[in-house]
mmCIF file of C-alpha atoms in Angstrom:
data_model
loop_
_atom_site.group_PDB
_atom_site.id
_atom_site.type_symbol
_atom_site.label_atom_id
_atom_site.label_comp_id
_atom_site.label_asym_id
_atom_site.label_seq_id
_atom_site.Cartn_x
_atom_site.Cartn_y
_atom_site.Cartn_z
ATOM 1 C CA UNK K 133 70.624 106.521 18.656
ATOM 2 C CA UNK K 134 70.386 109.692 20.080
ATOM 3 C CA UNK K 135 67.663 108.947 21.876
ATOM 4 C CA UNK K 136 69.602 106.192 24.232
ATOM 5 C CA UNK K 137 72.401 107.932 24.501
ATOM 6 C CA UNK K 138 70.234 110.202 25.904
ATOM 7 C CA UNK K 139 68.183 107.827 28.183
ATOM 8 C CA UNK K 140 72.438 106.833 29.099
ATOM 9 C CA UNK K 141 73.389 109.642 30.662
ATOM 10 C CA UNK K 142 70.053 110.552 32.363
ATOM 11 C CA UNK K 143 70.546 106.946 34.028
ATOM 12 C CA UNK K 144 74.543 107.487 34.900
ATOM 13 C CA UNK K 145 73.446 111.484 36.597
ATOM 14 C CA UNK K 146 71.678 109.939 39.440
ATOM 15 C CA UNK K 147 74.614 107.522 40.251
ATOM 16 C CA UNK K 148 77.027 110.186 40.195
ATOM 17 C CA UNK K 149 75.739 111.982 43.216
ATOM 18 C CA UNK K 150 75.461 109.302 45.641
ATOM 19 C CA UNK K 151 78.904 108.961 44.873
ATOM 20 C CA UNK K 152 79.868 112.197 46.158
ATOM 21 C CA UNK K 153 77.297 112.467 49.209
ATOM 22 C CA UNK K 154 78.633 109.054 50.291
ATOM 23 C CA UNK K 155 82.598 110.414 49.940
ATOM 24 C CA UNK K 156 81.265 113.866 52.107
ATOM 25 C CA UNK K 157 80.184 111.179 54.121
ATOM 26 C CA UNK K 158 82.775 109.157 54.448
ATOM 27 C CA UNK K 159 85.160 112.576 55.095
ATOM 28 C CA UNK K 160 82.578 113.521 57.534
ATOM 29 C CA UNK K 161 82.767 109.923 59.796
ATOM 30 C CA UNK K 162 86.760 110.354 59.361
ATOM 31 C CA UNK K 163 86.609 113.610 61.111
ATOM 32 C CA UNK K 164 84.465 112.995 63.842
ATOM 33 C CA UNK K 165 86.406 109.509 64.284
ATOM 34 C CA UNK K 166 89.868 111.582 64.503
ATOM 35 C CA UNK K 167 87.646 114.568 66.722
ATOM 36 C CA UNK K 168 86.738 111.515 69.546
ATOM 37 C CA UNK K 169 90.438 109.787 69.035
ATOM 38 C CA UNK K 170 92.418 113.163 70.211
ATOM 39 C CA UNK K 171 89.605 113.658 73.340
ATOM 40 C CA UNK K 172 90.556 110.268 74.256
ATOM 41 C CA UNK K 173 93.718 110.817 73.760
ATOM 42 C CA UNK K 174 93.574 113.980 75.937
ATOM 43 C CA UNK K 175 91.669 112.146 78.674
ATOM 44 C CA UNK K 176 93.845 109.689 78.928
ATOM 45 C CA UNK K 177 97.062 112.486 79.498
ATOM 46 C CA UNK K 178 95.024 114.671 81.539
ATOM 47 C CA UNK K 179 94.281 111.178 84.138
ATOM 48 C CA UNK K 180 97.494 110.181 84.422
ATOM 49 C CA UNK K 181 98.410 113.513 85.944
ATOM 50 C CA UNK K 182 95.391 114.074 87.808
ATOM 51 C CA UNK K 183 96.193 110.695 89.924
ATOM 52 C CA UNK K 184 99.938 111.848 90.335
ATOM 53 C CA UNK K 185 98.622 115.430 92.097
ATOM 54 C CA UNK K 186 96.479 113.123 93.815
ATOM 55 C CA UNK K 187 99.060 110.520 95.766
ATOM 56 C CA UNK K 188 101.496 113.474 97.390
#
C-alpha cells in the first residue's frame, strides 16, 4: 500500500508543474497581448493628429 501511494504522488508531481509553467505562460501571452493592444492603440491616436497638423 505504501508503496503505490508512493508510486501516486511521484506520478501526480510531474503534472503539477506543467500546470504552473503553462499559467506563467498564459500570464506571460496576456501581457504582451495587452503591451501590443495599447501601442496600437497609441498609433492609432498619435495618426489621427499627425494628418490634422498635416492638412492646415
Amino acid at each position: 500500500m505504501s508503496d503505490e501511494s508512493s508510486k501516486q504522488v511521484v506520478t501526480q508531481r510531474p503534472n503539477v508543474r506543467p500546470a504552473r509553467s503553462l499559467r506563467s505562460d498564459r500570464a506571460r501571452a496576456q501581457a504582451r497581448s495587452r503591451r501590443s493592444d495599447r501601442a496600437q492603440a497609441k498609433a492609432r491616436s498619435v495618426k489621427p493628429s499627425n494628418a490634422i497638423s498635416r492638412r492646415p
